[in-house]
Short mmCIF file of C-alpha atoms in Angstrom, two decimals:
data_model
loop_
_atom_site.label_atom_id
_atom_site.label_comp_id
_atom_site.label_asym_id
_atom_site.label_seq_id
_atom_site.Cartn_x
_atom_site.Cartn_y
_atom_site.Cartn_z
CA UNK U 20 -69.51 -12.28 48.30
CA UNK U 21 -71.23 -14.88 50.57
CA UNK U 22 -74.21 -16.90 49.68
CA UNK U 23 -77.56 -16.65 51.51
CA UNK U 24 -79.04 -19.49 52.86
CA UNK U 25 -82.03 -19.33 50.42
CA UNK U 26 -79.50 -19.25 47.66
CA UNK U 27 -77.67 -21.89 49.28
CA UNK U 28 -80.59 -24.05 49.44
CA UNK U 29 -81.28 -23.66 45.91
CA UNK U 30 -77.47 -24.29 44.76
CA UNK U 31 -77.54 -28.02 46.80
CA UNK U 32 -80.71 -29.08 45.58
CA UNK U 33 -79.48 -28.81 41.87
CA UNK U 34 -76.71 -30.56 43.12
CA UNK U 35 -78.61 -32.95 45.32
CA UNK U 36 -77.74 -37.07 44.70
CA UNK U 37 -82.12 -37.07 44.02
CA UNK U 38 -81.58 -34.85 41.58
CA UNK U 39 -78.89 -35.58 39.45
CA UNK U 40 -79.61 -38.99 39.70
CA UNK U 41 -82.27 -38.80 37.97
CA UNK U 42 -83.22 -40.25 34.37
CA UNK U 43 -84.99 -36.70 33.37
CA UNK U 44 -81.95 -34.13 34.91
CA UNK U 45 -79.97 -33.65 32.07
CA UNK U 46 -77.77 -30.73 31.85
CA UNK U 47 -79.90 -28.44 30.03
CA UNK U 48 -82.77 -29.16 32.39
CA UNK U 49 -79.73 -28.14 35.48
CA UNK U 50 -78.88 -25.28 33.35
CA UNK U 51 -82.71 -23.81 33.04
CA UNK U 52 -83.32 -24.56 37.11
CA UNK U 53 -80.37 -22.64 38.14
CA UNK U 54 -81.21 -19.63 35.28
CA UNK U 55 -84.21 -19.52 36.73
CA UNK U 56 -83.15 -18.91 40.33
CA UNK U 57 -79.81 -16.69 40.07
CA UNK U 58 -79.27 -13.53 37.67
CA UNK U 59 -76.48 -12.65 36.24
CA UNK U 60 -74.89 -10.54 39.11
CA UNK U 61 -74.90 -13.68 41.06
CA UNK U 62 -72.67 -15.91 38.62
CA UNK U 63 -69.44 -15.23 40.50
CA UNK U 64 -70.88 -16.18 43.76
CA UNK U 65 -72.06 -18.59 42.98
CA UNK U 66 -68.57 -19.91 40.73
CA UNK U 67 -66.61 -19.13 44.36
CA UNK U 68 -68.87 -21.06 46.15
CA UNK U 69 -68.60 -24.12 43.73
CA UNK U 70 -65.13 -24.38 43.75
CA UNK U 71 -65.52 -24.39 47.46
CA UNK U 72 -67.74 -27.55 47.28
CA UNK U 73 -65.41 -29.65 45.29
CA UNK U 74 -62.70 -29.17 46.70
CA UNK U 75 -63.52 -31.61 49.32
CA UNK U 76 -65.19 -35.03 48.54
CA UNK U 77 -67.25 -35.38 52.05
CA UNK U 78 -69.10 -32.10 50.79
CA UNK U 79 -69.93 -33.05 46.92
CA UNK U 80 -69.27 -36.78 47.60
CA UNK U 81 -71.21 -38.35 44.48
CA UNK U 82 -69.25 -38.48 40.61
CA UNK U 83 -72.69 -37.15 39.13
CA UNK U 84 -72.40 -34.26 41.83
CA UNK U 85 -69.34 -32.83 40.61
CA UNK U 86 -69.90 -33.37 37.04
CA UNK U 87 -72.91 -30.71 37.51
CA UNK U 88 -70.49 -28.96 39.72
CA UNK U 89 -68.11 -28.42 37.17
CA UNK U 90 -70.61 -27.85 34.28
CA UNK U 91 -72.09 -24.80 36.29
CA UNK U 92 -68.54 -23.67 36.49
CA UNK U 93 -68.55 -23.42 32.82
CA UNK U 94 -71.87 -22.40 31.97
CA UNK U 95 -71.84 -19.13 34.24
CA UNK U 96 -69.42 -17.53 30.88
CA UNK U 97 -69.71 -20.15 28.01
CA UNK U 98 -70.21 -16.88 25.55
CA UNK U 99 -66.96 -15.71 26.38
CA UNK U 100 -63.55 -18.06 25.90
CA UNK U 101 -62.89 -20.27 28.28
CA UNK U 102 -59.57 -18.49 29.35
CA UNK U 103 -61.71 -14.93 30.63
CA UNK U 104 -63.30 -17.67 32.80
CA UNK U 105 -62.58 -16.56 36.02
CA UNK U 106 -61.95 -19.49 37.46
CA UNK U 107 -60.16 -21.19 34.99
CA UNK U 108 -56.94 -21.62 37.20
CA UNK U 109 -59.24 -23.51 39.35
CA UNK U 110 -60.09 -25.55 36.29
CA UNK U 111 -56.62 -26.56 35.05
CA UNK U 112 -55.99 -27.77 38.60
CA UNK U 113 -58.73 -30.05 38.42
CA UNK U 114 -56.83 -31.47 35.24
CA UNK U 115 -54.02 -31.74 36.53
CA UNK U 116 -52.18 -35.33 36.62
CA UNK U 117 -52.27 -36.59 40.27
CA UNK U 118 -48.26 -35.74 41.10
CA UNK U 119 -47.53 -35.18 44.92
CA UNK U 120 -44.48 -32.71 45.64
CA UNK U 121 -43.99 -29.75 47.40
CA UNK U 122 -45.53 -27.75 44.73
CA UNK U 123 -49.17 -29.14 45.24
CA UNK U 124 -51.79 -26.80 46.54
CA UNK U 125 -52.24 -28.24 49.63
CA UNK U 126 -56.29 -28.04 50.26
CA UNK U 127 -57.31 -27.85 46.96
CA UNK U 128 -58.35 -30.27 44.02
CA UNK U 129 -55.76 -32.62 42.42
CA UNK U 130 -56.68 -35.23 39.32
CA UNK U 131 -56.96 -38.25 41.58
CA UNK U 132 -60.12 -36.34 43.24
CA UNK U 133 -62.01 -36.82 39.76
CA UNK U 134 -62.43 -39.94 37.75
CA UNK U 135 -61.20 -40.74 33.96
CA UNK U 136 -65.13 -40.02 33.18
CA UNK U 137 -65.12 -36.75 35.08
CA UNK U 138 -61.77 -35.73 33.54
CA UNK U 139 -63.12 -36.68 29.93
CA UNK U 140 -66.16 -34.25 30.38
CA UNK U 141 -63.80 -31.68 31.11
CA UNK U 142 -61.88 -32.16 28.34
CA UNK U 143 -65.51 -31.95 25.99
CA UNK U 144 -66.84 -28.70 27.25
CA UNK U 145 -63.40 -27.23 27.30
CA UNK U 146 -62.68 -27.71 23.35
CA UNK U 147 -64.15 -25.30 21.00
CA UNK U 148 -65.10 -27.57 18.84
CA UNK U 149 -67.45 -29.80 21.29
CA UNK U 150 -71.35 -30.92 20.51
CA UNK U 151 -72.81 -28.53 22.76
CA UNK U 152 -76.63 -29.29 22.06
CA UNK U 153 -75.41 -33.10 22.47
CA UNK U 154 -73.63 -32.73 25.32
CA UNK U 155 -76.65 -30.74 27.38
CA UNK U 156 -79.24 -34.09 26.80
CA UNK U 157 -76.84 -36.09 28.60
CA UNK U 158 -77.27 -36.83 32.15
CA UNK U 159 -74.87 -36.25 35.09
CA UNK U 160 -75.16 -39.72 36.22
CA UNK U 161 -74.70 -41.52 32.77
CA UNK U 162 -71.84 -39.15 32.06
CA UNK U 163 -69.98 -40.27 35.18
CA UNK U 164 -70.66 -43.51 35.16
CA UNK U 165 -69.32 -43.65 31.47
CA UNK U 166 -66.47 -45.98 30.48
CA UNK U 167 -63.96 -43.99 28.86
CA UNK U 168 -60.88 -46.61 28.96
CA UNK U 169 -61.71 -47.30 24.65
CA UNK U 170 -62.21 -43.43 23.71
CA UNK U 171 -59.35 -41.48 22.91
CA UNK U 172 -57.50 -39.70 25.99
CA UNK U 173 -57.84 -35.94 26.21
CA UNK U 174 -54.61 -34.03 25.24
CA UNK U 175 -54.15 -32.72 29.01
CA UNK U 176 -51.34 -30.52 27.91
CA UNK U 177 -53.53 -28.82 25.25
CA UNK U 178 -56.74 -27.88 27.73
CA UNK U 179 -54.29 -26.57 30.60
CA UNK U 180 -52.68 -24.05 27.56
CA UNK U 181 -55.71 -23.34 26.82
CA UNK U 182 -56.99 -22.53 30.21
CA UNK U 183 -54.26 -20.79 31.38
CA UNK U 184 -53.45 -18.36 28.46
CA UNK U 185 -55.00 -15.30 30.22
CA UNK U 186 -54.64 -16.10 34.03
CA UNK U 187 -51.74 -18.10 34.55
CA UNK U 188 -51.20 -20.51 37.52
CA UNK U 189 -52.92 -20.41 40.66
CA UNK U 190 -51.24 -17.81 43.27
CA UNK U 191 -48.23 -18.64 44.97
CA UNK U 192 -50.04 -17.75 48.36
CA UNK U 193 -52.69 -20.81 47.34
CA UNK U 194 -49.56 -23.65 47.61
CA UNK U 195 -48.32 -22.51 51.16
CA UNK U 196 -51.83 -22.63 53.38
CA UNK U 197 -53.41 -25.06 55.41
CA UNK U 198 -56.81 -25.66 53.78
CA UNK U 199 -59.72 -25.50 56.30
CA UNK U 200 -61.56 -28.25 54.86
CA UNK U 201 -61.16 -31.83 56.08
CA UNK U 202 -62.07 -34.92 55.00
CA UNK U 203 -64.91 -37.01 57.22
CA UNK U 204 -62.98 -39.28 59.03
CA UNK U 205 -66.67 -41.45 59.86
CA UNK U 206 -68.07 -41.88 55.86
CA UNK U 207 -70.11 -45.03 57.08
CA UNK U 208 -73.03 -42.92 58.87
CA UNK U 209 -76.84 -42.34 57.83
CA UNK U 210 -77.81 -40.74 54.50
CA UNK U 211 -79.94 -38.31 56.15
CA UNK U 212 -77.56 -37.25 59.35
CA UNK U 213 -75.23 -36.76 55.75
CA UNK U 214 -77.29 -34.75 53.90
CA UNK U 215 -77.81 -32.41 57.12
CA UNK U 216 -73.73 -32.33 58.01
CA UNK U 217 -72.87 -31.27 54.75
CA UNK U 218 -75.50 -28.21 54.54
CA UNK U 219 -74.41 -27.28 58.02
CA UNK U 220 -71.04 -27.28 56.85
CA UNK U 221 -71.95 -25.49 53.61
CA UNK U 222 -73.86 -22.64 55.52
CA UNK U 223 -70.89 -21.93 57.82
CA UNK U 224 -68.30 -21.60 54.94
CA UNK U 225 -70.43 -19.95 51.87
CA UNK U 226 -73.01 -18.26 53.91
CA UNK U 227 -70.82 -15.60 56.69
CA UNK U 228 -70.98 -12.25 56.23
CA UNK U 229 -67.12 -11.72 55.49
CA UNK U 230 -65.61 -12.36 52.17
CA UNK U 231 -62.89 -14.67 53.87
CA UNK U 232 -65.37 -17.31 54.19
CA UNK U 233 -64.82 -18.72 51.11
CA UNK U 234 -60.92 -18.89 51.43
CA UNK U 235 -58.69 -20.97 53.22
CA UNK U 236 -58.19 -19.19 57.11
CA UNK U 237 -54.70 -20.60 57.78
CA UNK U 238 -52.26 -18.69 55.23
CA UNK U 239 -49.80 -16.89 56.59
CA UNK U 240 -49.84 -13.14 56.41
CA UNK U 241 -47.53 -10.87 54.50
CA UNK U 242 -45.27 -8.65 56.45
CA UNK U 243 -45.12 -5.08 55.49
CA UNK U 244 -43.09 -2.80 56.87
CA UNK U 245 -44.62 0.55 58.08
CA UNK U 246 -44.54 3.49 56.03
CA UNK U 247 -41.89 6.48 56.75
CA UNK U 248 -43.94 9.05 58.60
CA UNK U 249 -44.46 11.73 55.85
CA UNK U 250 -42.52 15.55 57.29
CA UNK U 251 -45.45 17.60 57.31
CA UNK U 252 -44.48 21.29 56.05
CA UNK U 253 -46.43 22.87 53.61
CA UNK U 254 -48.76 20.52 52.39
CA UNK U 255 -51.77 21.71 55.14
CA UNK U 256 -51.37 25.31 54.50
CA UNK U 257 -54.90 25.39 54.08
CA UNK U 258 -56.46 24.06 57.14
CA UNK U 259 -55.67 27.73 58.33
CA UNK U 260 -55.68 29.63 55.61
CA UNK U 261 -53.85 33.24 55.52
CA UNK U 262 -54.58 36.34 53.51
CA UNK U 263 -55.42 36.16 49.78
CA UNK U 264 -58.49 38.76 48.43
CA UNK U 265 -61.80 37.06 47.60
CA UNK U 266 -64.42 38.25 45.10
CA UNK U 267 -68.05 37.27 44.82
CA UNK U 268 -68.82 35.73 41.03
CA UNK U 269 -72.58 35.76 40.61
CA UNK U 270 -73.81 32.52 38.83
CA UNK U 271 -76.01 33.89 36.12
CA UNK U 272 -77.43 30.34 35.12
CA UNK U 273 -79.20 30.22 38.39
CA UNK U 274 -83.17 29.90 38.61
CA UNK U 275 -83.01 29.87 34.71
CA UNK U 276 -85.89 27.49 33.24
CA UNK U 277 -84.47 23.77 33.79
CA UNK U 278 -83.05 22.00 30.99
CA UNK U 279 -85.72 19.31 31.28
CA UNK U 280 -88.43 22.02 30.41
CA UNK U 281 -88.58 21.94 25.96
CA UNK U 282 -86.59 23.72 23.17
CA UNK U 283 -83.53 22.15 22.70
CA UNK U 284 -81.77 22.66 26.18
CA UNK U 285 -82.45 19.05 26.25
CA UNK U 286 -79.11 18.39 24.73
CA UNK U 287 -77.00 19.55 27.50
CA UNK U 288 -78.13 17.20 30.13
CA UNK U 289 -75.39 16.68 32.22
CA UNK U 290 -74.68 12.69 33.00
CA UNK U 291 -76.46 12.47 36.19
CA UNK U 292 -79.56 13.79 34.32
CA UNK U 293 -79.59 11.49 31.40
CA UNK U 294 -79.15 8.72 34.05
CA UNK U 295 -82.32 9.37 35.58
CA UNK U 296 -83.79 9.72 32.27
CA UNK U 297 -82.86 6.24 31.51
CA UNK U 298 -84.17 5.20 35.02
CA UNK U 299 -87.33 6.78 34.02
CA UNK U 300 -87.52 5.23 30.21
CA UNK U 301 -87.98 1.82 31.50
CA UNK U 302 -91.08 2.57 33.09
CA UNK U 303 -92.74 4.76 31.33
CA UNK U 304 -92.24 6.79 27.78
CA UNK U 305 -89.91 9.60 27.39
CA UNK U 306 -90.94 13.10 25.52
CA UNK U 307 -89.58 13.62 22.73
CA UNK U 308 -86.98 16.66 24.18
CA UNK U 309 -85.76 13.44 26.25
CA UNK U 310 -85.44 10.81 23.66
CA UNK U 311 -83.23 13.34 21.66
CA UNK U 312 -81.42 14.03 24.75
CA UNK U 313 -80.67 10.15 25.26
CA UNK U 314 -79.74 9.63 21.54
CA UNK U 315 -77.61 12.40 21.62
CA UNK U 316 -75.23 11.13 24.11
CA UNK U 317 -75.13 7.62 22.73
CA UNK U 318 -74.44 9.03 19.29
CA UNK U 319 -71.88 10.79 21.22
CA UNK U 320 -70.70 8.51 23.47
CA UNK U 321 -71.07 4.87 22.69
CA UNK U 322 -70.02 3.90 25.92
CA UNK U 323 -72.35 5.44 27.80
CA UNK U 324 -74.38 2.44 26.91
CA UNK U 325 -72.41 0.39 29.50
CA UNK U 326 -73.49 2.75 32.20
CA UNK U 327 -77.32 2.44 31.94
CA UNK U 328 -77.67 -0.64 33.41
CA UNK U 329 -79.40 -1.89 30.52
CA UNK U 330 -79.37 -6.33 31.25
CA UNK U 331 -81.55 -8.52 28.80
CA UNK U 332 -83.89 -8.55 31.60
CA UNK U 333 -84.60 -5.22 31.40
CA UNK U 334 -84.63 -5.05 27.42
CA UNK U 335 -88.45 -5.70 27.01
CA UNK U 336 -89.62 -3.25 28.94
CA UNK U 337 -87.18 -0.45 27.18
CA UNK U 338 -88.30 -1.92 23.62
CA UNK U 339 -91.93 -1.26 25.02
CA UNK U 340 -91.70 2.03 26.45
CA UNK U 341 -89.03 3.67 24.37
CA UNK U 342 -88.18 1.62 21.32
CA UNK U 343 -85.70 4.49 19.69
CA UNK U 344 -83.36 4.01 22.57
CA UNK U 345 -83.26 0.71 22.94
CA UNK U 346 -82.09 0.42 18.78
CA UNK U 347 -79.39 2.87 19.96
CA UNK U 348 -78.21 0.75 22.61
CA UNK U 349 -78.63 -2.49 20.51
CA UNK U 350 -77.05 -0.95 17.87
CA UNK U 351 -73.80 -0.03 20.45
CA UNK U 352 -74.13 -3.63 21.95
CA UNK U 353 -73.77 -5.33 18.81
CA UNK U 354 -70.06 -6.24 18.80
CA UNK U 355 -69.95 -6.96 22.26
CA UNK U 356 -69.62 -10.61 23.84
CA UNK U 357 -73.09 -10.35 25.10
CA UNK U 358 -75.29 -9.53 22.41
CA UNK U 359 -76.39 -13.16 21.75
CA UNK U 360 -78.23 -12.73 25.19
CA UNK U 361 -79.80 -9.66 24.29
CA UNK U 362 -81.11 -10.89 20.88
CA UNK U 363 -82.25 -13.92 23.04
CA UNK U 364 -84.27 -11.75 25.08
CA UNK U 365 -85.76 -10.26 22.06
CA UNK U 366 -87.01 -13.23 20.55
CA UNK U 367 -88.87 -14.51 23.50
CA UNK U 368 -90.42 -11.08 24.03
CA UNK U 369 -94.14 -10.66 23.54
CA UNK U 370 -94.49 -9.52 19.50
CA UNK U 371 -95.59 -6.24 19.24
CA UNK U 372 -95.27 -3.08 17.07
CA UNK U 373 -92.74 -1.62 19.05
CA UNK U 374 -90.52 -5.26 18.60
CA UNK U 375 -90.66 -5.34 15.40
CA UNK U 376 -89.72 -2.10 15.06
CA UNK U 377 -86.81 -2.66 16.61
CA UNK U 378 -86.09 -5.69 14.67
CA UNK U 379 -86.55 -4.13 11.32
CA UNK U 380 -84.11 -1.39 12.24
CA UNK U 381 -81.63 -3.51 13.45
CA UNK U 382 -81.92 -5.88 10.32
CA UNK U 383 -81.50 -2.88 8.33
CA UNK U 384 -78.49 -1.30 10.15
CA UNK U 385 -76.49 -4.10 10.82
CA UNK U 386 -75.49 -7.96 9.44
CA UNK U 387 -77.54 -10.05 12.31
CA UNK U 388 -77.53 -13.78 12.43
CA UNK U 389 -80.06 -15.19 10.12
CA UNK U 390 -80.96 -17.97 12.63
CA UNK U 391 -82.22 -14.97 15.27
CA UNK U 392 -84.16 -13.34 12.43
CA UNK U 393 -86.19 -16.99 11.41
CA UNK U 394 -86.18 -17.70 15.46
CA UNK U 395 -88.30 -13.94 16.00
CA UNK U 396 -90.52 -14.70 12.71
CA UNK U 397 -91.36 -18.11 14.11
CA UNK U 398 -92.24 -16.75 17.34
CA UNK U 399 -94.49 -13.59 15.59
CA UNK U 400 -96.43 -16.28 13.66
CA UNK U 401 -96.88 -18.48 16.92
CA UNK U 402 -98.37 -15.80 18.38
CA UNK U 403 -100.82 -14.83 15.63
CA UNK U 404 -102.34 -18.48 15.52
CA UNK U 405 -102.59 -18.75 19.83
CA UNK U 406 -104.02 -15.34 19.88
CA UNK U 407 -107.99 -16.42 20.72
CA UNK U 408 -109.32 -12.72 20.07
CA UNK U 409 -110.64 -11.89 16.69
CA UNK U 410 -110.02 -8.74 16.26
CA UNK U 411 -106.75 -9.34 18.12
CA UNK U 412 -105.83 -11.75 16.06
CA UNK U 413 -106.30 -9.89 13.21
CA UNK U 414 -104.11 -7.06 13.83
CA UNK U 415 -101.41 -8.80 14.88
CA UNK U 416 -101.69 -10.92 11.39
CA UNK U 417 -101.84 -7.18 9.35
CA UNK U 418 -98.53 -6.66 11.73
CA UNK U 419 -96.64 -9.43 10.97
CA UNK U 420 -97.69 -9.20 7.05
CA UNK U 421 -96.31 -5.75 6.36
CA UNK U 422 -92.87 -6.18 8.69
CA UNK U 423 -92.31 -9.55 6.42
CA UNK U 424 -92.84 -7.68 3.58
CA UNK U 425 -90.49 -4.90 4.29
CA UNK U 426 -88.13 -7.66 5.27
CA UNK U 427 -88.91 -9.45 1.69
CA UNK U 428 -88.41 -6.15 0.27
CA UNK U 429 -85.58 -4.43 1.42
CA UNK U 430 -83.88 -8.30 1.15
CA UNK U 431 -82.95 -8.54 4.45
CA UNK U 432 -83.96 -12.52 4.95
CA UNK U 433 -83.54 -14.98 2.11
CA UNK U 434 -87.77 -16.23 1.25
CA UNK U 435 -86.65 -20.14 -0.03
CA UNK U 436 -85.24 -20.84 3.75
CA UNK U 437 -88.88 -19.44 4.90
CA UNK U 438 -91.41 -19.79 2.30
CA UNK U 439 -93.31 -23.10 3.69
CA UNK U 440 -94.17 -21.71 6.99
CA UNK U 441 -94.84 -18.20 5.60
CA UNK U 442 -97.12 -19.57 2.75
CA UNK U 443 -98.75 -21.50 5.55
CA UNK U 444 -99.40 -18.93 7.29
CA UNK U 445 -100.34 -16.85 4.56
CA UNK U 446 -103.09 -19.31 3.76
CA UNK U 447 -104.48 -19.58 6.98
CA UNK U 448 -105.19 -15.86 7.34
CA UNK U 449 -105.85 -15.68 3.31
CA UNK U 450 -109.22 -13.76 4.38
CA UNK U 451 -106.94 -10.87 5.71
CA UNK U 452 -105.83 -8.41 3.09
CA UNK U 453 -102.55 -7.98 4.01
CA UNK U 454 -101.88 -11.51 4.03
CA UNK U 455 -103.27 -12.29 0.43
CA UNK U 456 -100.74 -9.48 -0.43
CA UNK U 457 -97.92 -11.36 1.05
CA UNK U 458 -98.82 -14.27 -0.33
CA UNK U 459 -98.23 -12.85 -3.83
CA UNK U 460 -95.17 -11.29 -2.90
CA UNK U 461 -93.52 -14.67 -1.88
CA UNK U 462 -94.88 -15.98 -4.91
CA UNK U 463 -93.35 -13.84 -6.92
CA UNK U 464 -89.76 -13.70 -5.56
CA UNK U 465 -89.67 -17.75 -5.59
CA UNK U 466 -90.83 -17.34 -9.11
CA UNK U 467 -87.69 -14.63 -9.86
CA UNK U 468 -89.61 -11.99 -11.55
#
């Protein structure tokens, strides 16, 4: 669960004062940084180790600090409701009216730790209904420093329902601790003996080898009674094992041809087996036997997808190597809460056969947004016209003309929202065949005949 220091590093320079200071770091430009540096199996690391950081001014000690803080928070799940957000307990308690009693979590963050501004950008990313694409071109700094005394108030009441439908209130153990953080009790000292007391107190809380580190040391433990000794009588009967006749079953399946060798034993791959197959299809293409095998089990088992490991990472170099599977798995994926990032991952792909293959298949199979469909288009005629080679260029152009016209065709995209940029293009290749052919077919669908 801990950090390393190398990820550690990264995390407080995102958060640095330099950085989010700064006219150019807005959140989307935070956002891309910290994509860039952690994957996906890192988010909830990374989510423990932020709530660590604010819940103590000294360590995250500037407004614009936590606002980036917090917006991490919520961008390591913003495709899934902001309830499955882990720590959305955490969250609620950060919007929580500053009231002192016995029930406060002693240690962690209360609503006079964050400012009106603070609490207002809350409030924005929470809703559903909040300018996302607006809200990423603002900058941490501005945001804090915003005066939010004439803007409507948040509905508190509303955003703590909302973020506690699924997990409820923090744990009782949480209210009865001792934190372990402390406030600085010198906040007059240099910037720079500042900067270098905060990562030193970072690296010994986030980056320990035990997965206490990030928890408060000073709860009190539960006492359990010991269990009743268990009366041993004839439960290990077979640690010395009496009598009984034994006969010797001959395995007649052994040394027969492996199932990986042809014919149709492919089909009977036991899990193990087709695991290593999919290890081995996103290096390097799979037989035919193999890719029957694979499909098989998916057809089979749809959940099997969710055991191949298969991130948007790795979804180029299965589209490459083994484009049947990966439709299969896309095709399995498509109602889950990550597909968006998978279709993502195909659009910024490098456009080749085997993509649009994949594409076309999926377009035809299933109801896909119509923005990801324009976005991949876009990008295959982007890459015709910055393709320098000639001959290149020119099959990648024949490419892109017959997959839009089986698109046209089988009516799978709607030509008015795209028939600018694909006449355009059209006439810039016009001495290519396939694209003269296009260009009638457009024309004639505009035309309704």
């Amino acid at each position: 669960m801990a950090l390393s220091t190398k990820e550690l590093t990264t995390l407080l320079t995102l958060l640095s004062e330099d950085n989010v200071n700064h006219f150019n770091c807005t959140l989307e430009a935070i956002k891309g940084a910290f994509y860039r540096n952690f994957t996906r199996q890192d988010h909830f690391r990374v989510g423990t180790a932020l709530t660590v950081l604010l819940q103590e001014r000294d360590l995250l000690p500037q407004p614009a600090q936590r606002v980036a803080a917090i917006f991490l928070i919520l961008e390591l799940y913003h495709s899934e409701p902001v309830s499955s957000n882990p720590f959305a307990a955490f969250l609620a308690e950060l919007l929580k009216p500053n009231i002192q009693d016995e029930r406060t979590a002693v240690g962690l963050p209360c609503g006079h730790h964050l400012s009106p501004a603070e609490i207002y950008f809350i409030a924005e990313l929470i809703q559903p209904s909040a300018p996302r694409d607006i809200l990423l071109k603002k900058v941490p700094a501005h945001i804090a420093a915003t005066d939010v005394v004439s803007l409507e108030a948040p509905k508190v009441d509303l955003l703590l329902a909302t973020l506690l439908e699924k997990h409820g209130e923090l744990p009782l153990t949480s209210t009865v601790g001792t934190s372990c953080l402390l406030s600085d009790p010198e906040p007059e000292i240099d910037s720079l003996t500042a900067h270098q007391s905060v990562t030193q107190i970072a690296e010994t809380l986030l980056c320990t080898t035990t997965d206490s580190s990030v928890e408060t040391p000073f709860e009190p433990g539960f006492v359990r009674p010991p269990p009743p000794l268990h009366k041993v009588e004839d439960e290990v009967t077979w640690l010395n094992p009496a009598g009984g006749q034994f006969d010797i079953k001959w395995d007649t399946a052994m040394c027969s041809p492996s199932s990986h060798q042809g014919g149709s034993g492919g089909s009977h791959l036991q899990n193990s087996e087709l695991l290593e197959l999919v290890g081995k299809a996103y290096k390097e293409s799979l037989s035919i036997q193999q890719q029957q095998a694979l499909k098989a089990k998916i057809d089979a088992d749809p959940q099997f997808v969710h055991r191949i490991e298969l991130t948007p990472d790795k979804l180029a170099a299965l589209v490459e190597n083994n484009p049947l599977i990966a439709i299969e798995a896309l095709l399995c994926l498509l109602h889950s809460s990550q597909i968006s990032e998978y279709l993502t991952a195909l659009v910024n792909m490098n456009m080749s056969l085997h993509s649009m293959e994949v594409v076309n298949r999926l377009t035809t199979a299933a109801d896909l947004p119509p923005e990801f469909i324009h976005l991949y288009i876009s990008n295959c005629i982007q890459t015709c016209h910055k393709t320098k080679d000639k001959f290149m260029q020119s099959r990648l152009v024949r490419l892109v003309c017959v997959f839009l016209q089986s698109l046209i065709r089988n009516r799978l995209i709607n030509v008015q929202d795209l028939f600018i940029e694909i006449e355009t293009f059209c006439l810039d290749f016009n001495k290519i065949k396939e694209a003269t052919a296009l260009y009638k077919l457009i024309k004639t669908v505009v035309s309704g005949e």
